[in-house]
Backbone as CSV, one residue per row, in Angstrom:
resi,resn,N_x,N_y,N_z,CA_x,CA_y,CA_z,C_x,C_y,C_z
1,MET,71.893,67.264,79.168,72.036,67.076,80.603,72.674,68.331,81.200
2,ASN,72.060,68.865,82.229,72.590,70.058,82.889,73.722,69.684,83.830
3,PRO,74.782,70.497,83.847,75.851,70.222,84.812,75.316,70.444,86.227
4,PRO,75.862,69.710,87.208,75.386,69.906,88.578,75.662,71.336,89.039
5,SER,74.764,71.860,89.842,74.998,73.221,90.332,76.057,73.169,91.424
6,PRO,76.765,74.267,91.612,77.789,74.286,92.657,77.157,74.104,94.038
7,GLU,77.985,73.721,94.988,77.517,73.620,96.369,76.978,74.981,96.804
8,PRO,76.061,74.985,97.766,75.427,76.250,98.170,76.400,77.378,98.503
9,TRP,77.499,77.065,99.158,78.417,78.133,99.557,79.119,78.780,98.363
10,LEU,79.034,78.140,97.195,79.651,78.685,95.984,78.648,79.368,95.060
11,ARG,77.420,79.532,95.525,76.378,80.132,94.693,76.194,81.618,94.944
12,GLY,76.991,82.178,95.801,76.881,83.604,96.070,76.032,83.899,97.292
13,PRO,75.935,85.189,97.601,75.196,85.606,98.794,73.711,85.261,98.709
14,LEU,73.141,84.999,99.864,71.706,84.739,99.979,71.011,86.047,100.314
15,GLU,70.026,86.381,99.526,69.314,87.642,99.711,68.626,87.679,101.076
16,GLY,68.793,88.812,101.759,68.128,89.014,103.038,68.814,88.355,104.218
17,VAL,69.993,87.776,103.993,70.723,87.108,105.069,72.003,87.894,105.344
18,PRO,72.213,88.331,106.592,73.430,89.081,106.906,74.682,88.252,106.593
19,PRO,75.741,88.894,106.115,76.932,88.154,105.697,77.578,87.328,106.808
20,TRP,77.474,87.760,108.064,78.132,87.045,109.158,77.429,85.737,109.517
21,VAL,76.225,85.503,109.007,75.548,84.225,109.256,75.322,83.420,107.972
22,GLN,75.770,83.946,106.834,75.597,83.238,105.557,76.164,81.815,105.586
23,PRO,77.347,81.573,106.175,77.855,80.196,106.164,76.908,79.190,106.822
24,VAL,76.219,79.594,107.866,75.267,78.693,108.516,74.092,78.417,107.575
25,PHE,73.599,79.444,106.915,72.494,79.269,105.968,72.916,78.382,104.799
26,HIS,74.149,78.563,104.316,74.644,77.698,103.242,74.721,76.246,103.724
27,SER,75.190,76.050,104.947,75.254,74.710,105.525,73.869,74.076,105.575
28,PHE,72.887,74.833,106.026,71.524,74.313,106.133,70.933,73.998,104.755
29,LEU,71.247,74.824,103.762,70.770,74.555,102.407,71.380,73.251,101.886
30,GLN,72.660,73.045,102.180,73.329,71.797,101.792,72.644,70.601,102.449
31,VAL,72.276,70.739,103.714,71.586,69.658,104.420,70.272,69.322,103.723
32,ARG,69.492,70.332,103.433,68.193,70.092,102.785,68.366,69.376,101.441
33,GLU,69.279,69.886,100.628,69.473,69.318,99.290,70.004,67.890,99.354
34,ASP,71.012,67.670,100.194,71.623,66.345,100.258,70.684,65.314,100.871
35,LEU,69.938,65.699,101.896,68.989,64.745,102.471,67.915,64.369,101.453
36,ALA,67.413,65.345,100.714,66.406,65.044,99.690,66.974,64.077,98.648
37,ALA,68.190,64.326,98.211,68.799,63.488,97.175,69.104,62.080,97.681
38,HIS,69.623,61.978,98.890,70.112,60.682,99.373,69.063,59.834,100.076
39,THR,67.942,60.422,100.442,66.890,59.613,101.073,65.776,59.251,100.091
40,ALA,65.812,59.826,98.899,64.770,59.529,97.900,64.717,58.030,97.633
41,GLY,63.521,57.491,97.699,63.326,56.082,97.405,63.498,55.140,98.585
42,LEU,63.978,55.640,99.716,64.082,54.780,100.899,62.696,54.592,101.508
43,SER,62.469,53.447,102.067,61.171,53.166,102.693,61.190,53.584,104.164
44,ASP,60.019,53.660,104.735,59.914,53.967,106.160,60.584,52.878,106.995
45,GLU,60.565,51.651,106.520,61.239,50.554,107.218,62.755,50.717,107.137
46,ASP,63.255,51.116,105.963,64.698,51.335,105.801,65.220,52.334,106.818
47,VAL,64.451,53.364,107.063,64.891,54.467,107.928,65.237,53.980,109.331
48,TRP,64.578,52.929,109.777,64.809,52.442,111.144,65.586,51.126,111.179
49,ARG,66.076,50.679,110.014,66.883,49.458,109.977,68.264,49.767,110.528
50,SER,68.747,48.902,111.391,70.047,49.117,112.017,71.136,48.460,111.186
51,LEU,72.174,49.212,110.911,73.360,48.708,110.221,74.534,48.855,111.185
52,ALA,74.602,47.963,112.153,75.616,48.066,113.203,76.984,48.234,112.566
53,PRO,77.816,49.098,113.095,77.671,49.856,114.335,76.998,51.222,114.152
54,LEU,76.471,51.489,112.976,75.831,52.787,112.742,74.434,52.821,113.347
55,PRO,74.047,53.961,113.885,72.656,54.083,114.338,71.738,54.198,113.120
56,PRO,70.460,53.894,113.293,69.523,54.009,112.172,69.464,55.436,111.619
57,LEU,69.150,55.524,110.349,69.005,56.823,109.697,67.956,57.672,110.409
58,GLY,66.894,57.053,110.888,65.854,57.796,111.605,66.409,58.526,112.813
59,PHE,67.287,57.851,113.569,67.937,58.516,114.698,68.752,59.707,114.209
60,GLN,69.517,59.502,113.149,70.386,60.571,112.655,69.575,61.795,112.232
61,LEU,68.439,61.569,111.581,67.591,62.694,111.168,67.009,63.407,112.383
62,ARG,66.550,62.633,113.357,66.044,63.261,114.584,67.148,64.027,115.302
63,HIS,68.359,63.469,115.291,69.466,64.139,115.977,69.832,65.449,115.286
64,ILE,69.805,65.471,113.980,70.072,66.731,113.272,69.061,67.778,113.712
65,ALA,67.785,67.438,113.675,66.741,68.397,114.065,66.894,68.813,115.522
66,GLY,67.088,67.846,116.400,67.178,68.151,117.827,68.412,68.941,118.194
67,SER,69.556,68.592,117.605,70.778,69.321,117.939,70.730,70.748,117.408
68,VAL,70.135,70.953,116.243,69.965,72.319,115.730,69.111,73.129,116.700
69,ASP,68.035,72.535,117.182,67.165,73.218,118.143,67.920,73.552,119.431
70,ARG,68.640,72.582,119.985,69.353,72.816,121.251,70.478,73.831,121.079
71,LEU,71.263,73.695,120.020,72.364,74.640,119.804,71.844,76.051,119.557
72,THR,70.734,76.167,118.868,70.146,77.491,118.639,69.661,78.095,119.953
73,THR,69.158,77.273,120.853,68.755,77.765,122.174,69.953,78.372,122.892
74,TYR,71.076,77.656,122.901,72.292,78.198,123.521,72.751,79.463,122.802
75,LEU,72.700,79.435,121.488,73.109,80.584,120.683,72.350,81.843,121.074
76,MET,71.066,81.687,121.336,70.234,82.841,121.674,70.327,83.204,123.160
77,GLY,71.216,82.536,123.894,71.453,82.880,125.295,70.624,82.091,126.282
78,GLY,69.882,81.097,125.809,69.040,80.304,126.694,69.717,79.025,127.143
79,GLN,68.985,78.263,127.923,69.408,76.935,128.350,68.356,75.937,127.868
80,VAL,68.783,74.718,127.659,67.900,73.681,127.147,66.778,73.417,128.152
81,SER,65.568,73.315,127.638,64.376,73.120,128.468,64.160,71.632,128.772
82,PRO,63.339,71.329,129.768,62.982,69.926,130.023,62.352,69.258,128.791
83,GLU,61.589,70.006,128.006,60.994,69.444,126.790,62.075,69.059,125.775
84,GLN,63.100,69.907,125.660,64.193,69.591,124.739,64.972,68.361,125.217
85,ILE,65.156,68.232,126.523,65.828,67.046,127.075,64.994,65.794,126.787
86,ALA,63.677,65.898,126.966,62.793,64.760,126.683,62.876,64.368,125.210
87,THR,62.926,65.357,124.327,63.057,65.087,122.890,64.382,64.393,122.601
88,LEU,65.455,64.846,123.233,66.770,64.229,123.072,66.714,62.748,123.453
89,LYS,66.059,62.447,124.545,65.979,61.061,125.020,65.152,60.173,124.096
90,GLN,64.347,60.765,123.227,63.491,60.004,122.313,64.064,59.899,120.898
91,GLU,65.252,60.463,120.665,65.788,60.484,119.301,65.935,59.092,118.689
92,ALA,66.246,58.088,119.505,66.472,56.739,118.979,65.210,55.883,118.942
93,THR,64.088,56.420,119.392,62.844,55.643,119.396,62.342,55.468,117.967
94,PRO,62.269,54.217,117.491,61.865,53.999,116.101,60.382,54.249,115.866
95,GLY,60.048,54.384,114.587,58.645,54.430,114.219,58.230,55.555,113.300
96,ALA,58.811,56.728,113.429,58.373,57.852,112.596,58.710,57.578,111.130
97,PRO,57.792,57.891,110.218,58.071,57.705,108.789,59.078,58.736,108.269
98,LEU,59.711,58.390,107.175,60.738,59.242,106.578,60.237,60.654,106.326
99,ALA,59.055,60.800,105.752,58.539,62.143,105.439,58.424,62.995,106.700
100,GLU,57.988,62.405,107.791,57.866,63.141,109.056,59.239,63.541,109.587
101,LEU,60.210,62.649,109.468,61.566,62.951,109.934,62.186,64.084,109.117
102,LEU,62.027,64.030,107.798,62.563,65.098,106.941,61.865,66.422,107.217
103,ARG,60.578,66.374,107.459,59.830,67.588,107.809,60.349,68.160,109.132
104,GLY,60.667,67.290,110.085,61.223,67.737,111.360,62.560,68.437,111.185
105,VAL,63.408,67.896,110.318,64.693,68.546,110.031,64.448,69.911,109.407
106,ASP,63.597,69.959,108.391,63.331,71.224,107.706,62.760,72.274,108.663
107,GLU,61.849,71.872,109.525,61.258,72.816,110.478,62.292,73.323,111.476
108,ALA,63.173,72.440,111.948,64.226,72.864,112.873,65.175,73.850,112.191
109,LEU,65.541,73.569,110.940,66.427,74.471,110.201,65.748,75.816,109.970
110,ALA,64.487,75.796,109.577,63.758,77.046,109.310,63.623,77.884,110.576
111,ASP,63.330,77.238,111.700,63.220,77.964,112.963,64.564,78.581,113.341
112,ALA,65.630,77.803,113.188,66.965,78.321,113.491,67.309,79.490,112.569
113,GLU,67.004,79.365,111.289,67.296,80.450,110.343,66.572,81.732,110.737
114,GLU,65.333,81.604,111.136,64.568,82.783,111.536,65.235,83.490,112.715
115,ARG,65.733,82.719,113.648,66.366,83.301,114.832,67.767,83.827,114.518
116,ILE,68.527,83.064,113.739,69.908,83.436,113.415,69.958,84.705,112.573
117,ARG,69.002,84.866,111.690,68.959,86.041,110.808,68.976,87.343,111.607
118,LYS,68.465,87.311,112.822,68.327,88.519,113.645,69.557,88.813,114.499
119,ILE,70.583,87.991,114.419,71.778,88.192,115.244,72.567,89.380,114.711
120,PRO,72.764,90.407,115.539,73.547,91.558,115.086,75.049,91.238,115.081
121,ALA,75.765,91.802,114.142,77.203,91.558,114.018,77.947,91.896,115.300
122,GLU,77.499,92.931,115.991,78.217,93.348,117.198,78.092,92.348,118.349
123,SER,77.245,91.329,118.188,77.084,90.336,119.262,77.945,89.089,119.058
124,LEU,78.708,89.014,117.983,79.430,87.787,117.652,80.370,87.311,118.751
125,TYR,80.948,88.232,119.509,81.915,87.845,120.537,81.301,87.771,121.930
126,GLU,79.992,87.922,122.019,79.331,87.809,123.317,79.451,86.378,123.831
127,PRO,79.667,86.237,125.140,79.800,84.890,125.703,78.473,84.138,125.717
128,ARG,78.595,82.829,125.593,77.468,81.918,125.739,77.966,80.740,126.572
129,PHE,77.068,80.134,127.319,77.448,79.048,128.210,76.597,77.825,127.908
130,ILE,77.277,76.687,127.787,76.666,75.491,127.235,76.516,74.408,128.300
131,GLY,75.302,73.896,128.414,75.041,72.723,129.233,75.048,72.964,130.729
132,ARG,74.898,71.841,131.455,74.875,71.920,132.925,76.175,72.463,133.484
133,LYS,77.286,72.147,132.815,78.594,72.601,133.296,78.891,74.041,132.902
134,GLN,77.996,74.638,132.096,78.161,76.025,131.660,79.521,76.250,130.992
135,LEU,79.838,75.378,130.060,81.098,75.477,129.326,81.082,76.729,128.458
136,PRO,82.214,77.438,128.406,82.230,78.733,127.718,82.327,78.608,126.200
137,SER,81.606,79.473,125.535,81.704,79.647,124.088,81.314,81.089,123.797
138,SER,80.950,81.354,122.564,80.514,82.696,122.160,79.455,82.530,121.075
139,VAL,78.831,83.625,120.713,77.872,83.584,119.610,78.568,83.046,118.361
140,LEU,79.749,83.573,118.047,80.483,83.113,116.867,80.838,81.632,116.982
141,GLY,81.307,81.214,118.146,81.645,79.808,118.350,80.454,78.898,118.109
142,LEU,79.296,79.317,118.583,78.090,78.513,118.383,77.633,78.524,116.930
143,LEU,77.791,79.639,116.237,77.445,79.668,114.812,78.308,78.676,114.032
144,VAL,79.611,78.682,114.322,80.517,77.754,113.643,80.134,76.317,113.985
145,HIS,79.908,76.053,115.270,79.587,74.688,115.678,78.247,74.230,115.102
146,LEU,77.306,75.122,115.025,75.997,74.783,114.455,76.150,74.297,113.016
147,ALA,76.930,75.010,112.222,77.161,74.597,110.833,77.973,73.300,110.779
148,GLU,79.028,73.230,111.578,79.924,72.069,111.559,79.221,70.811,112.052
149,HIS,78.527,70.910,113.165,77.856,69.752,113.755,76.773,69.212,112.812
150,THR,76.053,70.110,112.193,75.000,69.707,111.266,75.604,69.000,110.049
151,GLN,76.717,69.512,109.538,77.381,68.864,108.404,77.932,67.493,108.783
152,ARG,78.475,67.376,109.986,79.012,66.086,110.435,77.910,65.027,110.417
153,HIS,76.762,65.373,110.969,75.672,64.400,111.019,75.021,64.196,109.650
154,LEU,75.065,65.202,108.798,74.619,65.016,107.419,75.477,63.945,106.747
155,GLY,76.783,64.025,106.921,77.681,63.025,106.340,77.368,61.624,106.827
156,GLN,77.084,61.498,108.119,76.721,60.187,108.661,75.406,59.696,108.055
157,ALA,74.456,60.608,107.900,73.161,60.235,107.323,73.324,59.794,105.865
158,ILE,74.140,60.506,105.110,74.377,60.135,103.705,75.025,58.755,103.620
159,THR,76.032,58.517,104.456,76.708,57.219,104.458,75.731,56.100,104.791
160,THR,74.911,56.322,105.807,73.924,55.312,106.189,72.931,55.068,105.053
161,ALA,72.450,56.135,104.432,71.500,55.985,103.324,72.128,55.191,102.180
162,LYS,73.394,55.448,101.878,74.070,54.697,100.811,74.188,53.219,101.173
163,LEU,74.508,52.930,102.427,74.619,51.539,102.860,73.263,50.836,102.843
164,LEU,72.215,51.569,103.158,70.873,50.983,103.117,70.492,50.551,101.700
165,ARG,71.024,51.246,100.719,70.736,50.902,99.324,71.538,49.683,98.861
166,GLY,72.585,49.382,99.628,73.395,48.193,99.299,74.491,48.442,98.400
């Protein structure tokens, strides 16, 4: 039996990824690995079963994908589009199968990685403004929040998946 591999952040640098964004990439790798491990064997029906007071796992997976997309938009200096708002409003709508939800998470992470990889170190302290109220942050602040927020919802998804198994 092989010993478990260390968490992504303990595996060393990722080739082709600038050091100032490596923690976000490690966070995203952890999301991919943990979701694959903890959702294996769940049915499409399980994904949308409600375990009050927790939202369904399907919502949590959609929220991970959607929040990564929205936060990356702010990170790159943009504002959330009407399409992104419409997607946000549909996060709790049941029906999508597990494979589609996991694919949505992976695609959102991959798109974010492609954009984040191009962030120059000298831009880390540039201001960014979030939401309708234009709350202040920075490129660095958004990078930290992107990793943290994604991990928070990963934890919720893992807990829900464990409860679904009984």
